[in-house]
PDB file of C-alpha atoms in Angstrom:
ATOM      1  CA  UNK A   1     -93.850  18.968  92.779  1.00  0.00           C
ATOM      2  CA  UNK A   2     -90.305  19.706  91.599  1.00  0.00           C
ATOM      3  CA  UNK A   3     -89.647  22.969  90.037  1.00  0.00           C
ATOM      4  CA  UNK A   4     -87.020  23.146  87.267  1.00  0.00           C
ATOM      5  CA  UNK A   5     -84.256  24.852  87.959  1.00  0.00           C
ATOM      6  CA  UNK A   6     -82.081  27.407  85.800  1.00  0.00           C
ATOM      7  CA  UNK A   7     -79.199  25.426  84.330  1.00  0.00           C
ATOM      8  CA  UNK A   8     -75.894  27.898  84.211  1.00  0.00           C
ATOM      9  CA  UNK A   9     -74.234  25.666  81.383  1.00  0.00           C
ATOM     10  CA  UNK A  10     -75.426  27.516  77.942  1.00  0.00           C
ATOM     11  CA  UNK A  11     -72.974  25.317  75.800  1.00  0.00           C
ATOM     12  CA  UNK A  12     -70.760  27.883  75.256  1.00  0.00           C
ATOM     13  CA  UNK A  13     -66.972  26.100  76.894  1.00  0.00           C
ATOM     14  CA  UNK A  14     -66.335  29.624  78.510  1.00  0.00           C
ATOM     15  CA  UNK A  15     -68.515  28.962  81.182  1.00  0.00           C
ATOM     16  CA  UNK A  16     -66.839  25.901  81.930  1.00  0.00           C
ATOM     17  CA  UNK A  17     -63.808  24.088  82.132  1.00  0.00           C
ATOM     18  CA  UNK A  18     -62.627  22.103  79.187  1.00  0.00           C
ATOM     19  CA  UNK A  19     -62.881  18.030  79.938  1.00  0.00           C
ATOM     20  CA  UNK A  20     -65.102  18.969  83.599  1.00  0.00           C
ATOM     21  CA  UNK A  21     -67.508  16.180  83.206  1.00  0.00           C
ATOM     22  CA  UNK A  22     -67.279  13.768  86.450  1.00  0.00           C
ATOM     23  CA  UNK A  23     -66.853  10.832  84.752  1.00  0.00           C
ATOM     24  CA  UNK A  24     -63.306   9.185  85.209  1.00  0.00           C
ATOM     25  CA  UNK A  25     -60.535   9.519  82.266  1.00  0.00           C
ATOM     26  CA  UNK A  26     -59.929   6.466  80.234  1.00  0.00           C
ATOM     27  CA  UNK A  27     -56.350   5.966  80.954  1.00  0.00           C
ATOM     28  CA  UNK A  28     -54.102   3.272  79.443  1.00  0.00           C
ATOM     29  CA  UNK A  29     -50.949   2.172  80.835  1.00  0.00           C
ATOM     30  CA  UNK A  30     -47.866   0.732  79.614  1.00  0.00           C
ATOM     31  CA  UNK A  31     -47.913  -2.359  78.787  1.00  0.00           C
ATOM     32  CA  UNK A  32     -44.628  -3.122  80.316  1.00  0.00           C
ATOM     33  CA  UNK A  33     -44.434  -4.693  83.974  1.00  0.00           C
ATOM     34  CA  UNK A  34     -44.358  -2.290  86.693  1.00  0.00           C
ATOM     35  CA  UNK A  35     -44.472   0.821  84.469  1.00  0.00           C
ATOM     36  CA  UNK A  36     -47.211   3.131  85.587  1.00  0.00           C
ATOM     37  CA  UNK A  37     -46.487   5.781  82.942  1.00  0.00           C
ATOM     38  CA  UNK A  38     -49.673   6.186  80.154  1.00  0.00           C
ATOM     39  CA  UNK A  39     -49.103   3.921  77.282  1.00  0.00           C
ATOM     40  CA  UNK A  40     -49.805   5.594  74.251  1.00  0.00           C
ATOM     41  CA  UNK A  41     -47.547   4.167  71.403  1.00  0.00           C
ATOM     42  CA  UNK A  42     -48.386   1.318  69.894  1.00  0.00           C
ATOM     43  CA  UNK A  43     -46.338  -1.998  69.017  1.00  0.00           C
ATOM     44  CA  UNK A  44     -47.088  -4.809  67.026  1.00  0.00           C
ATOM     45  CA  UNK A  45     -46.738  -7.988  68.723  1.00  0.00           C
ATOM     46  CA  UNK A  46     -45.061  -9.865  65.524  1.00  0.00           C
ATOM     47  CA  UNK A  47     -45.262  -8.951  62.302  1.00  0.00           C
ATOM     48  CA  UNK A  48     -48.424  -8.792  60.315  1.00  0.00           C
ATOM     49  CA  UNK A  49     -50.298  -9.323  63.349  1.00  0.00           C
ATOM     50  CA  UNK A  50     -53.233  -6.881  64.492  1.00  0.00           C
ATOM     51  CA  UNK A  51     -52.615  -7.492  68.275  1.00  0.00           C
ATOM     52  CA  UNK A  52     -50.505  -4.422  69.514  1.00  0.00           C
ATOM     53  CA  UNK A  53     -48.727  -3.927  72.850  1.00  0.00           C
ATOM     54  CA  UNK A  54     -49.023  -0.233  74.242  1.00  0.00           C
ATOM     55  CA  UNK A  55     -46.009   0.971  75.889  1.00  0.00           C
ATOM     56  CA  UNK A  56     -44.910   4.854  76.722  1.00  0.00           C
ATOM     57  CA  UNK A  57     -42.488   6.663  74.500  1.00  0.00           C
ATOM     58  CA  UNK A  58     -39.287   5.066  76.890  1.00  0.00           C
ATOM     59  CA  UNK A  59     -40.240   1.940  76.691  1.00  0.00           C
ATOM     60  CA  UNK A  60     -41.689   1.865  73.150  1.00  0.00           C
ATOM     61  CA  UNK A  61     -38.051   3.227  72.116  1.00  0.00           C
ATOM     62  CA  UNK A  62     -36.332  -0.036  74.167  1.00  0.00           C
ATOM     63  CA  UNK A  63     -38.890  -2.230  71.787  1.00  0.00           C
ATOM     64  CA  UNK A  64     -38.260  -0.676  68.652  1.00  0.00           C
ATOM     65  CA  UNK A  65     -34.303  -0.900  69.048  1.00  0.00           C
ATOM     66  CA  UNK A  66     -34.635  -4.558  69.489  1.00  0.00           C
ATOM     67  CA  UNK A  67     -37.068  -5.057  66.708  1.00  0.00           C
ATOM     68  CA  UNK A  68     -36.352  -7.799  63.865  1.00  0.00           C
ATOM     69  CA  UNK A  69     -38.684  -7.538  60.485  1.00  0.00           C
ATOM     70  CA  UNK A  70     -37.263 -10.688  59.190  1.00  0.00           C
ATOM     71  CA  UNK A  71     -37.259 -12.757  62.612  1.00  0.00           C
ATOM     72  CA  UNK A  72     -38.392 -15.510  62.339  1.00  0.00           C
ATOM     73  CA  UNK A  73     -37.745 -15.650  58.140  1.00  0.00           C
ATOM     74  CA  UNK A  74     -35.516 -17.615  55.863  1.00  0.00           C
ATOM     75  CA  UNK A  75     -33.298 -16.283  53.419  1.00  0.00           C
ATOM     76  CA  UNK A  76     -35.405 -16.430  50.578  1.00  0.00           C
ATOM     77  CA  UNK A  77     -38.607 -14.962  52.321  1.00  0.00           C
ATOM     78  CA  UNK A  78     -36.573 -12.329  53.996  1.00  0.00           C
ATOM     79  CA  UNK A  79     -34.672 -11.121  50.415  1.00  0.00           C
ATOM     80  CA  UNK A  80     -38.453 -11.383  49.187  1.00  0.00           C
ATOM     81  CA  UNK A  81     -40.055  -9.422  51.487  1.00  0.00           C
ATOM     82  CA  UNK A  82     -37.068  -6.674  51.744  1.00  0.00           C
ATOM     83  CA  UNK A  83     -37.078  -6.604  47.543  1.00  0.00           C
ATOM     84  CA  UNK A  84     -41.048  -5.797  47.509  1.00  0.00           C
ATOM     85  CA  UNK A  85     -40.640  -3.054  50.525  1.00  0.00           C
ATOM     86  CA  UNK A  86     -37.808  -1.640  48.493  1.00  0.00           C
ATOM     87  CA  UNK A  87     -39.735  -1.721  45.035  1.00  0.00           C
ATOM     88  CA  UNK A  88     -42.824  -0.097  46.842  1.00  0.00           C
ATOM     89  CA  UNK A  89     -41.087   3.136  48.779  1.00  0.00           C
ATOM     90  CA  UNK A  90     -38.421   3.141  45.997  1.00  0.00           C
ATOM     91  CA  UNK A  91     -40.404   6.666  45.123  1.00  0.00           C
ATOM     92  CA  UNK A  92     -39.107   8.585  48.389  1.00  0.00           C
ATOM     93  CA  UNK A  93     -34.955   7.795  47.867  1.00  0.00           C
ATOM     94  CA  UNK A  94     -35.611  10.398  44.738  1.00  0.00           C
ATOM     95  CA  UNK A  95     -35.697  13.334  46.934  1.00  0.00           C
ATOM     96  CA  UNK A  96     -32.772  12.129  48.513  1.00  0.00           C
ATOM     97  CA  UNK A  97     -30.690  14.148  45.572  1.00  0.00           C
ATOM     98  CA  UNK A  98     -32.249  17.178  46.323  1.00  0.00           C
ATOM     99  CA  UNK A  99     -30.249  17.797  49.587  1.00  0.00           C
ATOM    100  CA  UNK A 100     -32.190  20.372  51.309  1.00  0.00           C
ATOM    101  CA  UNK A 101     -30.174  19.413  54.292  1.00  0.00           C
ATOM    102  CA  UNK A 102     -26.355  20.138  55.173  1.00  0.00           C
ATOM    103  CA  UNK A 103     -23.870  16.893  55.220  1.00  0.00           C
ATOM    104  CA  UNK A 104     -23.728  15.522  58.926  1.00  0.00           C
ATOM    105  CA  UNK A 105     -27.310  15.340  59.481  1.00  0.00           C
ATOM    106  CA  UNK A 106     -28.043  12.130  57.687  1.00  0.00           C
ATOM    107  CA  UNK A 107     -27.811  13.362  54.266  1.00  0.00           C
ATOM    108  CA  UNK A 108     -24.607  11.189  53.355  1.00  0.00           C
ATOM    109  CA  UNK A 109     -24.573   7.446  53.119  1.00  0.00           C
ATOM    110  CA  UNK A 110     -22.712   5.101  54.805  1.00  0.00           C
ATOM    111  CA  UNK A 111     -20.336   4.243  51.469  1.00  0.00           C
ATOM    112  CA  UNK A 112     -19.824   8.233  51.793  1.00  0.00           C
ATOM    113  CA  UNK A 113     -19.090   7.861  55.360  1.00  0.00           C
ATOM    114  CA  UNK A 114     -16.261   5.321  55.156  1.00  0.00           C
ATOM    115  CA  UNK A 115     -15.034   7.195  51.669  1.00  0.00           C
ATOM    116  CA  UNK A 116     -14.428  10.339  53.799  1.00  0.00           C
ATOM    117  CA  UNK A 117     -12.768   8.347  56.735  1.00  0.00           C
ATOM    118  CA  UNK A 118     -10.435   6.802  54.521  1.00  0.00           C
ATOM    119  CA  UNK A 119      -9.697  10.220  53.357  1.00  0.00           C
ATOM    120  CA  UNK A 120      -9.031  11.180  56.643  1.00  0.00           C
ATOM    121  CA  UNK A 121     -11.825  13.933  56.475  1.00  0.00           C
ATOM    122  CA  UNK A 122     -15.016  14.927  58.653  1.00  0.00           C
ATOM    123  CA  UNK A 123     -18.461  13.978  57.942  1.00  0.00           C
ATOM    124  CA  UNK A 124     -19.355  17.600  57.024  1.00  0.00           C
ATOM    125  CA  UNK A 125     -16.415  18.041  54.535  1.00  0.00           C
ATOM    126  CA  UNK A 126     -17.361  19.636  51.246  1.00  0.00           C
ATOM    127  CA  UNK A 127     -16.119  18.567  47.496  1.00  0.00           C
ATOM    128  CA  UNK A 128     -13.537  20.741  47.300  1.00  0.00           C
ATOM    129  CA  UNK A 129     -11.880  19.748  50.794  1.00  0.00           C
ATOM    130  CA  UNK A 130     -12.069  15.967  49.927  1.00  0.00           C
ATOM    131  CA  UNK A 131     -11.260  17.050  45.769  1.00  0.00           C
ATOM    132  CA  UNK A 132      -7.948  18.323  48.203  1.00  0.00           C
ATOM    133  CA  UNK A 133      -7.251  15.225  50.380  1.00  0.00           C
ATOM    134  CA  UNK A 134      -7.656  12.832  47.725  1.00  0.00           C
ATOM    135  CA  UNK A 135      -4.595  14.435  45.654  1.00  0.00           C
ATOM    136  CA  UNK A 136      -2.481  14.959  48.490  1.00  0.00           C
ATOM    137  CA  UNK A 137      -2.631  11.273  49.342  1.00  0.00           C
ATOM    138  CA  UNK A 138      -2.782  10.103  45.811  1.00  0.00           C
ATOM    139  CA  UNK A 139       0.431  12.000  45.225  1.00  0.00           C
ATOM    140  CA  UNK A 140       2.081  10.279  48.272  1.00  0.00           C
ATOM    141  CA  UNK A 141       1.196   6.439  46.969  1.00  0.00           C
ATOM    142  CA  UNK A 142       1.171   6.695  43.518  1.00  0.00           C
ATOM    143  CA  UNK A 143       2.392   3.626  41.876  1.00  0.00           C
ATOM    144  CA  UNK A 144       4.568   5.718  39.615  1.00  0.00           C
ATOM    145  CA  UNK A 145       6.296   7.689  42.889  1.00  0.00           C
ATOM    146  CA  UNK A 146       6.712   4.090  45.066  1.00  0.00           C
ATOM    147  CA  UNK A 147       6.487   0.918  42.516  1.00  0.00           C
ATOM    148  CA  UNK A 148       6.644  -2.674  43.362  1.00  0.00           C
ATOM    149  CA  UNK A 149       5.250  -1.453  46.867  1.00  0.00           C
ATOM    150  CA  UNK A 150       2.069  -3.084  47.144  1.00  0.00           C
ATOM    151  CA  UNK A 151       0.900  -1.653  50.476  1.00  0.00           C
ATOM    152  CA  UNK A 152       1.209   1.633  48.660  1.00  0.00           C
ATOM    153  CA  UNK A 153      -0.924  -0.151  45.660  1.00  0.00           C
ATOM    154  CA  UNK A 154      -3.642  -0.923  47.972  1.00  0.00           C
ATOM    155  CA  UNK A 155      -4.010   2.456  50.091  1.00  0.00           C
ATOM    156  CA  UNK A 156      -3.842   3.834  45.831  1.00  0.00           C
ATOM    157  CA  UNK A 157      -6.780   2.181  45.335  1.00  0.00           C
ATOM    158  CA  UNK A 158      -8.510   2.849  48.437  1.00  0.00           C
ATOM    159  CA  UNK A 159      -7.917   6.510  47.466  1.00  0.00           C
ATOM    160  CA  UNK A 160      -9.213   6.542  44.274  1.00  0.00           C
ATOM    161  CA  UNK A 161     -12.075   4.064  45.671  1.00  0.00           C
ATOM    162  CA  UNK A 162     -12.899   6.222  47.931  1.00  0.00           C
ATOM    163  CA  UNK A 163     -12.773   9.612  45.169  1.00  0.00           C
ATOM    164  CA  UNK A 164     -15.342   7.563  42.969  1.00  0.00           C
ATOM    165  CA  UNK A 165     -17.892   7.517  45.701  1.00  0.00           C
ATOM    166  CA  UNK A 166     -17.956  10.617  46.741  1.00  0.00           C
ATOM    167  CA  UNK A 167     -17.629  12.128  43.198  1.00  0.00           C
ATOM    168  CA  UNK A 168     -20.694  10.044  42.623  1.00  0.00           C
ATOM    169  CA  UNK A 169     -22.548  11.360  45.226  1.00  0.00           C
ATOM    170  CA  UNK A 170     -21.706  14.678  44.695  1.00  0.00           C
ATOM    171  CA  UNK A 171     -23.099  14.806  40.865  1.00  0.00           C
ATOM    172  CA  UNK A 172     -26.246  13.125  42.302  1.00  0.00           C
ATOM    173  CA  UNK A 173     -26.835  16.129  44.505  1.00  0.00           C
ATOM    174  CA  UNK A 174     -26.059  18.529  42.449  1.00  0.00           C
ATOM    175  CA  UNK A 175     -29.337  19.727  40.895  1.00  0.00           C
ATOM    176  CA  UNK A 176     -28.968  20.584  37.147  1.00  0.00           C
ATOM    177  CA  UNK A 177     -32.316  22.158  35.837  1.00  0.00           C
TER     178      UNK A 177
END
């Protein structure tokens, strides 16, 4: 007859190591041919579809940067589809005003962007340098200083183009309680 013998595992983890059970850990890999590297991120295989590939994070970044929402669409469905994603997270562009982060960091747009380029300024400029820029080279084209000059009309325009936008912008993040 077999006697019982004294188990040393009371439950309490301190006694043993965390995950020591013998069987085998479920692994996945990446999905992507000759990859042995776990895949843990999911990918959809086209859109609306429930089938998922599983590729690790290098490979699911390769996927993602080549990913089309509207392959595969026509016009109409794709302006369809883009209007009712923009209607449904419209919500979240209202705390873009608030500007809790600095400009350079993804705070500005890309009409802001070009505005300061054709200024001639950095990303990271503030009001008062671009406020500074804008009369300098308004001053220099003025259709009053240079008329019938229509290169100088244009770059005027640009300018003051340009000074709209980021005027804009800057009453939209400015908070007024």
């Amino acid at each position: 007859m077999n006697r019982a013998r004294r188990s040393t595992d009371w439950g309490f983890p301190r006694w043993r190591g965390y995950g020591s059970s013998r069987e085998a850990a479920q692994v996945r890999l990446c999905d992507r041919h000759g990859c042995n590297d776990p895949g843990n991120c999911p990918a959809p295989k086209s859109p609306n579809s429930p089938d998922r590939w599983y590729f690790c994070q290098k490979h699911a970044a390769e996927y993602n940067a080549g990913w089309d929402y509207f392959a595969g669409l026509d016009a109409e469905e794709a302006a369809r589809r883009e209007a009712q994603e923009r209607s449904d997270f419209s919500g979240f562009k209202e705390s873009a005003h608030y500007g809790w982060a600095g400009s350079g960091d993804g705070s500005r747009s890309r009409d802001e962007l070009r505005a300061l380029e054709a200024l001639g300024l950095d990303p990271d400029a503030d009001f008062d340098a671009v406020r500074k820029a804008w009369r300098s080279r308004a001053k220099e084209v003025h259709p009053d200083v240079r008329p019938n000059d229509e290169e100088a009309a244009k770059a005027f325009q640009t300018y003051q183009v340009a000074y709209e936008v980021l005027r804009a912008a800057e009453e939209r993040r400015e908070w007024r309680g």
